[in-house]
mmCIF file of C-alpha atoms in Angstrom:
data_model
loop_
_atom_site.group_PDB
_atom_site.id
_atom_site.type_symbol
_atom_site.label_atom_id
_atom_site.label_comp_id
_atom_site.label_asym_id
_atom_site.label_seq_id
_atom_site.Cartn_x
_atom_site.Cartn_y
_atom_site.Cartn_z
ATOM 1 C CA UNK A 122 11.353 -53.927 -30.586
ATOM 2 C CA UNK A 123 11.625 -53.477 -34.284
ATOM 3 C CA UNK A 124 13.584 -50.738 -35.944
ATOM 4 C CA UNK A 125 11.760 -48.311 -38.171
ATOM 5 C CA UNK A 126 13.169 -48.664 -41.512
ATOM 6 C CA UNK A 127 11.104 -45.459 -43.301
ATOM 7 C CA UNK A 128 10.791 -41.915 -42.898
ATOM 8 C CA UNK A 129 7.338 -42.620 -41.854
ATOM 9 C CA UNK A 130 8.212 -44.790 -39.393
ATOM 10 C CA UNK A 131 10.432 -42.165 -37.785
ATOM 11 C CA UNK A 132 7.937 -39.542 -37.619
ATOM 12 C CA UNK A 133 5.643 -41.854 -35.875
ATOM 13 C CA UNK A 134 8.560 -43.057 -33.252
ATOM 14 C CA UNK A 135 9.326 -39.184 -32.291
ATOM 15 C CA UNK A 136 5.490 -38.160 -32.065
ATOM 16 C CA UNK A 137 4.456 -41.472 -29.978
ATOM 17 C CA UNK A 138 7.577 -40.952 -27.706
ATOM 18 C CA UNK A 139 7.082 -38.738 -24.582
ATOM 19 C CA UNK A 140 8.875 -35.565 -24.620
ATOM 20 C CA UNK A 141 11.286 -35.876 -21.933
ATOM 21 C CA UNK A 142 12.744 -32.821 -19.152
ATOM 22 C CA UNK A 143 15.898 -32.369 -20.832
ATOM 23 C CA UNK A 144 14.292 -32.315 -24.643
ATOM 24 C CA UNK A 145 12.006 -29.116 -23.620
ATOM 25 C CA UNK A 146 14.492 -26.395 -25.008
ATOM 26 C CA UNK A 147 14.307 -28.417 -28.652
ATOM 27 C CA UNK A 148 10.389 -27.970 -28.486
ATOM 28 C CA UNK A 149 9.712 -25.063 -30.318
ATOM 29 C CA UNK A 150 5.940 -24.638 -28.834
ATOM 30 C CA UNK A 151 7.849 -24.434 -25.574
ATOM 31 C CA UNK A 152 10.654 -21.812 -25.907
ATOM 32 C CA UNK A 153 7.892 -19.810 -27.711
ATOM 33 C CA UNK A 154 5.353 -19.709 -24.223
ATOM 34 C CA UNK A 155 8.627 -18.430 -22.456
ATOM 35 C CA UNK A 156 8.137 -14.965 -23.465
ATOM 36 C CA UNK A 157 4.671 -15.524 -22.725
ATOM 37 C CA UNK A 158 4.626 -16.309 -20.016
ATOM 38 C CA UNK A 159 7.053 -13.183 -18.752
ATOM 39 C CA UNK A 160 4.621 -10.891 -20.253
ATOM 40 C CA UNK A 161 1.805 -12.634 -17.575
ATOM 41 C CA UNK A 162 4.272 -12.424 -14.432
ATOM 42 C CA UNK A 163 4.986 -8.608 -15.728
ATOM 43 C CA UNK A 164 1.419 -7.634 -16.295
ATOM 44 C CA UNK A 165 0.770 -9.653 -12.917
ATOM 45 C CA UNK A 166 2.763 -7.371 -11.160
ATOM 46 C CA UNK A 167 1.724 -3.942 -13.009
ATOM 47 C CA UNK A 168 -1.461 -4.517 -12.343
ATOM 48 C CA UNK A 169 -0.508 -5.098 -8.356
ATOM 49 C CA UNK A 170 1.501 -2.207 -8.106
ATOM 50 C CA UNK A 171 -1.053 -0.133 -9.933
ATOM 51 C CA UNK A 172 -3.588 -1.497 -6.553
ATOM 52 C CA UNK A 173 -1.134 -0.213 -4.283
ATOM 53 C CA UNK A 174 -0.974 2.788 -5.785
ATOM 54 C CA UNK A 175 -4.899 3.156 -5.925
ATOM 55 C CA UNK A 176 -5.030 2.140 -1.914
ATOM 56 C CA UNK A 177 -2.884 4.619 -1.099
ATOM 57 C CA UNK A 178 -4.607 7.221 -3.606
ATOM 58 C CA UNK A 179 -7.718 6.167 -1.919
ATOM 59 C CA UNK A 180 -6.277 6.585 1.775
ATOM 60 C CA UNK A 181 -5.247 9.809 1.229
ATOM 61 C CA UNK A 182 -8.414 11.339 -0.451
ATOM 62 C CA UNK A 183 -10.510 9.802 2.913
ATOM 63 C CA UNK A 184 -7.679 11.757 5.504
ATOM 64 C CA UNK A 185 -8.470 14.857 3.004
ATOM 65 C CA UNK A 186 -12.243 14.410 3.257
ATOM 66 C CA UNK A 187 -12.232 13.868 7.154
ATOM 67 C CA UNK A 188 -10.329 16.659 8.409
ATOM 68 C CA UNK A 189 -12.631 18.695 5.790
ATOM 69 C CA UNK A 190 -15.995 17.110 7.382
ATOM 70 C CA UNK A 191 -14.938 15.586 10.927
ATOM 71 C CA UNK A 192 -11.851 17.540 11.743
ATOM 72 C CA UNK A 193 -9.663 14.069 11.913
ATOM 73 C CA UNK A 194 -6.018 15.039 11.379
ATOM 74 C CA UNK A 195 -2.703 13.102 12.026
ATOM 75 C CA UNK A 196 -0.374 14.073 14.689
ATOM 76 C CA UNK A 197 3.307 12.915 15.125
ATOM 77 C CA UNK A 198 4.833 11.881 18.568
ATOM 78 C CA UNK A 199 8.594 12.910 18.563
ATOM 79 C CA UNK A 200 9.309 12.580 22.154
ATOM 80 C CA UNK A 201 8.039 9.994 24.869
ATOM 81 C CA UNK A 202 6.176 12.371 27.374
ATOM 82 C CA UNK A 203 2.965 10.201 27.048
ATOM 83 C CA UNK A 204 5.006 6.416 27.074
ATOM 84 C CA UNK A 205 4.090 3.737 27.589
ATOM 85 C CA UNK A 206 0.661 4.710 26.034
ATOM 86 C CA UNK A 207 1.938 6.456 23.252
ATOM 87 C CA UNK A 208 5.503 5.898 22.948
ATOM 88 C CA UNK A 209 8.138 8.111 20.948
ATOM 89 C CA UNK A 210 7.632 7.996 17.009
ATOM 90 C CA UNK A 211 3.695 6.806 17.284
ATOM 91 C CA UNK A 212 1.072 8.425 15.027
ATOM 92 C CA UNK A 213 -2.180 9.202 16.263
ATOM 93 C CA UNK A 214 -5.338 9.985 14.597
ATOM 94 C CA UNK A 215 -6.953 12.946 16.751
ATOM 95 C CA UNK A 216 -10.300 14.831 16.436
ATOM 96 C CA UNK A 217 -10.590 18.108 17.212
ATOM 97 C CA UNK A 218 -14.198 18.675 19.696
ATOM 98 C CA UNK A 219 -15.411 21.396 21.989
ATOM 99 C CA UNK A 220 -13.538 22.252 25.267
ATOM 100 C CA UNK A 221 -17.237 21.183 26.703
ATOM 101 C CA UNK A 222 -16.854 17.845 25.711
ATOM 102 C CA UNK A 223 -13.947 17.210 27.405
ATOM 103 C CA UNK A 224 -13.499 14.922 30.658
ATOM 104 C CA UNK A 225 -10.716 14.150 33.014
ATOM 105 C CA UNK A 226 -8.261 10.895 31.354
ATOM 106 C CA UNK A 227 -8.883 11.922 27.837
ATOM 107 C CA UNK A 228 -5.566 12.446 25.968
ATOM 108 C CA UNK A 229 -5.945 15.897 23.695
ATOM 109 C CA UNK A 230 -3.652 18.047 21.803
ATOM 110 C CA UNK A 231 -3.838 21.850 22.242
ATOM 111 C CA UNK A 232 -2.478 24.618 20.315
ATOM 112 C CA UNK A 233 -0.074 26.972 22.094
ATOM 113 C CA UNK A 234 0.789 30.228 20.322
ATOM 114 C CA UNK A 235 4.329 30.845 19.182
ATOM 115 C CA UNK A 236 5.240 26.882 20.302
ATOM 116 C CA UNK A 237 4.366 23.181 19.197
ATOM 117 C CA UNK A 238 1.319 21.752 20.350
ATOM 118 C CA UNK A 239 1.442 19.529 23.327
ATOM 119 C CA UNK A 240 -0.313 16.175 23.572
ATOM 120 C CA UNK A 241 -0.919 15.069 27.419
ATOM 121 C CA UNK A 242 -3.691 13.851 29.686
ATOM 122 C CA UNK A 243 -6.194 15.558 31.153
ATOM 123 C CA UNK A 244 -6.203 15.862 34.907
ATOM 124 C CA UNK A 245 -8.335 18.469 35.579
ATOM 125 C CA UNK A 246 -11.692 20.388 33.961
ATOM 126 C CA UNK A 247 -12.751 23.786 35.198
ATOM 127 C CA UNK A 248 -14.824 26.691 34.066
ATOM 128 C CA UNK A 249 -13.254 29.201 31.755
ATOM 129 C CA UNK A 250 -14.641 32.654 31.125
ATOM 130 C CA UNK A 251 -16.779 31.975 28.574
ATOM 131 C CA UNK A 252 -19.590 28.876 28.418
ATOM 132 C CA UNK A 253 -17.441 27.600 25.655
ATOM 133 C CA UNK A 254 -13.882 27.747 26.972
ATOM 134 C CA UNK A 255 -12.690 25.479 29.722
ATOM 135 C CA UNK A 256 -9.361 25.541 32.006
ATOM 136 C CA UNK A 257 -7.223 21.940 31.381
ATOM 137 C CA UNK A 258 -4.398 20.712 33.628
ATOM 138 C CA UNK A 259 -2.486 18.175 31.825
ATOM 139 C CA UNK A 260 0.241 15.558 32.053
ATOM 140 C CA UNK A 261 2.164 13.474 30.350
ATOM 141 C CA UNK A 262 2.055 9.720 31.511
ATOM 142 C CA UNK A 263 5.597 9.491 31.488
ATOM 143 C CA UNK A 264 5.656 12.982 33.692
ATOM 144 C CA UNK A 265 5.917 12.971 37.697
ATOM 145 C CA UNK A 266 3.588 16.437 37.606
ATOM 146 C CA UNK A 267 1.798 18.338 35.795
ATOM 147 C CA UNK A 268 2.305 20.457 33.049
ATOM 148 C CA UNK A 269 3.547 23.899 34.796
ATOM 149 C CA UNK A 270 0.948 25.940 33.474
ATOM 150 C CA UNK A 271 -2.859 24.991 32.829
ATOM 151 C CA UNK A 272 -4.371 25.568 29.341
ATOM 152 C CA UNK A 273 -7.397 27.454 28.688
ATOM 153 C CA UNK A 274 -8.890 26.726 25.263
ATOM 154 C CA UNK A 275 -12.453 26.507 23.483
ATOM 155 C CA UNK A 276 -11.727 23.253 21.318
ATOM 156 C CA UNK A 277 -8.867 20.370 21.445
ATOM 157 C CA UNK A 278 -8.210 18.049 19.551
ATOM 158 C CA UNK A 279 -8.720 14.341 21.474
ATOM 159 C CA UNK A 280 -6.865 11.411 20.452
ATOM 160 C CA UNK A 281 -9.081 8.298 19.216
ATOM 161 C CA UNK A 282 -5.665 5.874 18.945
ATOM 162 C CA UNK A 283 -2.658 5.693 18.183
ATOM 163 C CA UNK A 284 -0.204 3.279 16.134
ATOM 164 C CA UNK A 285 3.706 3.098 17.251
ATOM 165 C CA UNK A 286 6.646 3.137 14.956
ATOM 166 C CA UNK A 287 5.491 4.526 11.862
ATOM 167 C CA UNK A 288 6.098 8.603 12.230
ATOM 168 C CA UNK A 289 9.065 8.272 10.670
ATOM 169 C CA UNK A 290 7.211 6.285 7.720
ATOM 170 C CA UNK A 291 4.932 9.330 7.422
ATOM 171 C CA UNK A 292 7.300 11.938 8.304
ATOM 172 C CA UNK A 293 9.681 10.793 5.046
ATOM 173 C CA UNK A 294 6.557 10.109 2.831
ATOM 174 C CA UNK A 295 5.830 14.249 3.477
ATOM 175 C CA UNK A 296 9.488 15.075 2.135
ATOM 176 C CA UNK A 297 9.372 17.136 -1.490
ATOM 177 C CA UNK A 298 11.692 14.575 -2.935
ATOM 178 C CA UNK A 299 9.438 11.615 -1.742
ATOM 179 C CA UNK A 300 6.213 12.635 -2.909
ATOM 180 C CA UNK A 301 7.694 13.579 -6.145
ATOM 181 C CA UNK A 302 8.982 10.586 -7.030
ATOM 182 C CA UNK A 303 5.797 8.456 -5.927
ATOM 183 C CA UNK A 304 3.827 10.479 -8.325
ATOM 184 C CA UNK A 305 6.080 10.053 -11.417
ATOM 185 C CA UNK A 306 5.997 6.563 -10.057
ATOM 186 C CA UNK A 307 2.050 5.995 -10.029
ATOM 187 C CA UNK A 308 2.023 8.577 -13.625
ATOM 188 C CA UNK A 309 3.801 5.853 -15.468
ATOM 189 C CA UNK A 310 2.496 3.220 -14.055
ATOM 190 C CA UNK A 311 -0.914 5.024 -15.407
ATOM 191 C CA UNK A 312 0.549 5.042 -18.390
ATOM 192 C CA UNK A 313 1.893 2.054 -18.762
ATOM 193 C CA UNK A 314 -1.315 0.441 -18.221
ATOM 194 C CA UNK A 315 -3.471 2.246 -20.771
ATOM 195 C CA UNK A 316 -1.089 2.192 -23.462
ATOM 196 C CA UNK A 317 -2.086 0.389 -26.449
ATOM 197 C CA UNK A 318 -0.248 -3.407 -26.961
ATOM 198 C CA UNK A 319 -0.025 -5.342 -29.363
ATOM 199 C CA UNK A 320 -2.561 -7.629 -30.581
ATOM 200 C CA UNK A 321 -2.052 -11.281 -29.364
ATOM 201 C CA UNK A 322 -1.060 -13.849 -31.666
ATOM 202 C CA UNK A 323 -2.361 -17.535 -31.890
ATOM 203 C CA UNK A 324 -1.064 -20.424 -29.800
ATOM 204 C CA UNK A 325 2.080 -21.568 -31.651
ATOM 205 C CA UNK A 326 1.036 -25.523 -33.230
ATOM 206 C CA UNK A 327 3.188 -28.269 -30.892
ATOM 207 C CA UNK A 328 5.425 -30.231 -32.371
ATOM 208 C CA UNK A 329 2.857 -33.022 -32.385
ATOM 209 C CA UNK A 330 0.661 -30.747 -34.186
ATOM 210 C CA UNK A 331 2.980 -30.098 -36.766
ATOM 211 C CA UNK A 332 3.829 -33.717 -37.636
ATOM 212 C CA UNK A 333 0.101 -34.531 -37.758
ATOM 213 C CA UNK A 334 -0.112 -31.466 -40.656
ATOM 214 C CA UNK A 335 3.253 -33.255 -42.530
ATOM 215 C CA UNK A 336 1.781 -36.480 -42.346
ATOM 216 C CA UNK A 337 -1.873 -35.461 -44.197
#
């Protein structure tokens, strides 16, 4: 192997020779995609967060535009009267119907003045004073008898399914404190998006690049 006796020859050497792991910190082309490559990961994950942000925008408008249209509402379960079918600290998606419509084994919320609404199964239908209204024993599946009094109402609301674990999840996302800080959250992150960067520069020449230049 001769030794290279001229500048020349030196050049050539270094720009023929592979760049090896422990020389990448001398190569300027490489410490300057560093920073570019943080800009990517943090844009990456702006734009993911602003997604989130927009699904859960999204969800919320459809529960707004269904209880508006369909009468679909949410309804927390903070006790275990109806487990195992609906244990304590499920949410439930209910629709409220006529009293008509409903039959013995459905599961239905009803309203009771001055109190919480109770959400048990129906054991019994019969007549009510009007066409419309309709007398409803109920109990819970976790109950050994029915509820001590029977209900007469006009509509319910009738559970289409449930989901377990996740009232507390929705319960904290209703606190003051919780919604305000989601929507300075999702406000910057608006922000941040549509504020104007700076342009982008040109790739930075590599070091074999720049030889090639010297040499000409």
């Amino acid at each position: 192997m001769s030794i290279p006796s001229t500048r020349r020859d030196l050049r050539e050497q270094a720009r023929r020779s592979p760049v090896l792991p422990g020389d990448a910190s001398d190569d300027p082309g490489i410490v300057a995609l560093e920073p570019r490559r943080r800009r990517r990961v943090g844009r990456m994950l702006g734009d993911a967060a602003l997604w989130i942000a927009a699904a859960a925008g999204t969800v919320c408008i459809l529960l707004v535009v269904l209880a508006m249209t369909a009468g679909i509402t949410l309804i927390l379960f903070r006790t275990g009267s109806m487990s195992p079918t609906i244990p304590a600290g499920s949410v439930a998606i209910v629709q409220r119907i006529p009293a008509t419509e409903v039959e013995v084994g459905d599961v239905v919320t009803v309203d009771r003045e001055g109190e919480l609404p109770v959400t048990h199964r129906v054991t019994s239908v019969a007549p009510g004073e009007s066409d419309a209204e309709r007398v409803l024993t109920l109990r819970g599946d976790a109950n050994a008898s029915d509820d001590p009094f029977p209900y007469t109402v006009s509509t319910v609301r009738i559970v289409l399914f449930s989901a377990p674990g996740i009232a507390s999840v929705i319960a904290a996302l209703g606190h003051p404190l919780v919604l305000g800080g989601l929507t300075a959250g999702a406000t910057l992150l608006v922000v941040w998006a549509f504020w104007p960067h700076a342009p982008r520069r040109g790739r930075p020449q590599t070091r074999a690049a720049t030889r090639t230049t010297e040499e000409r």
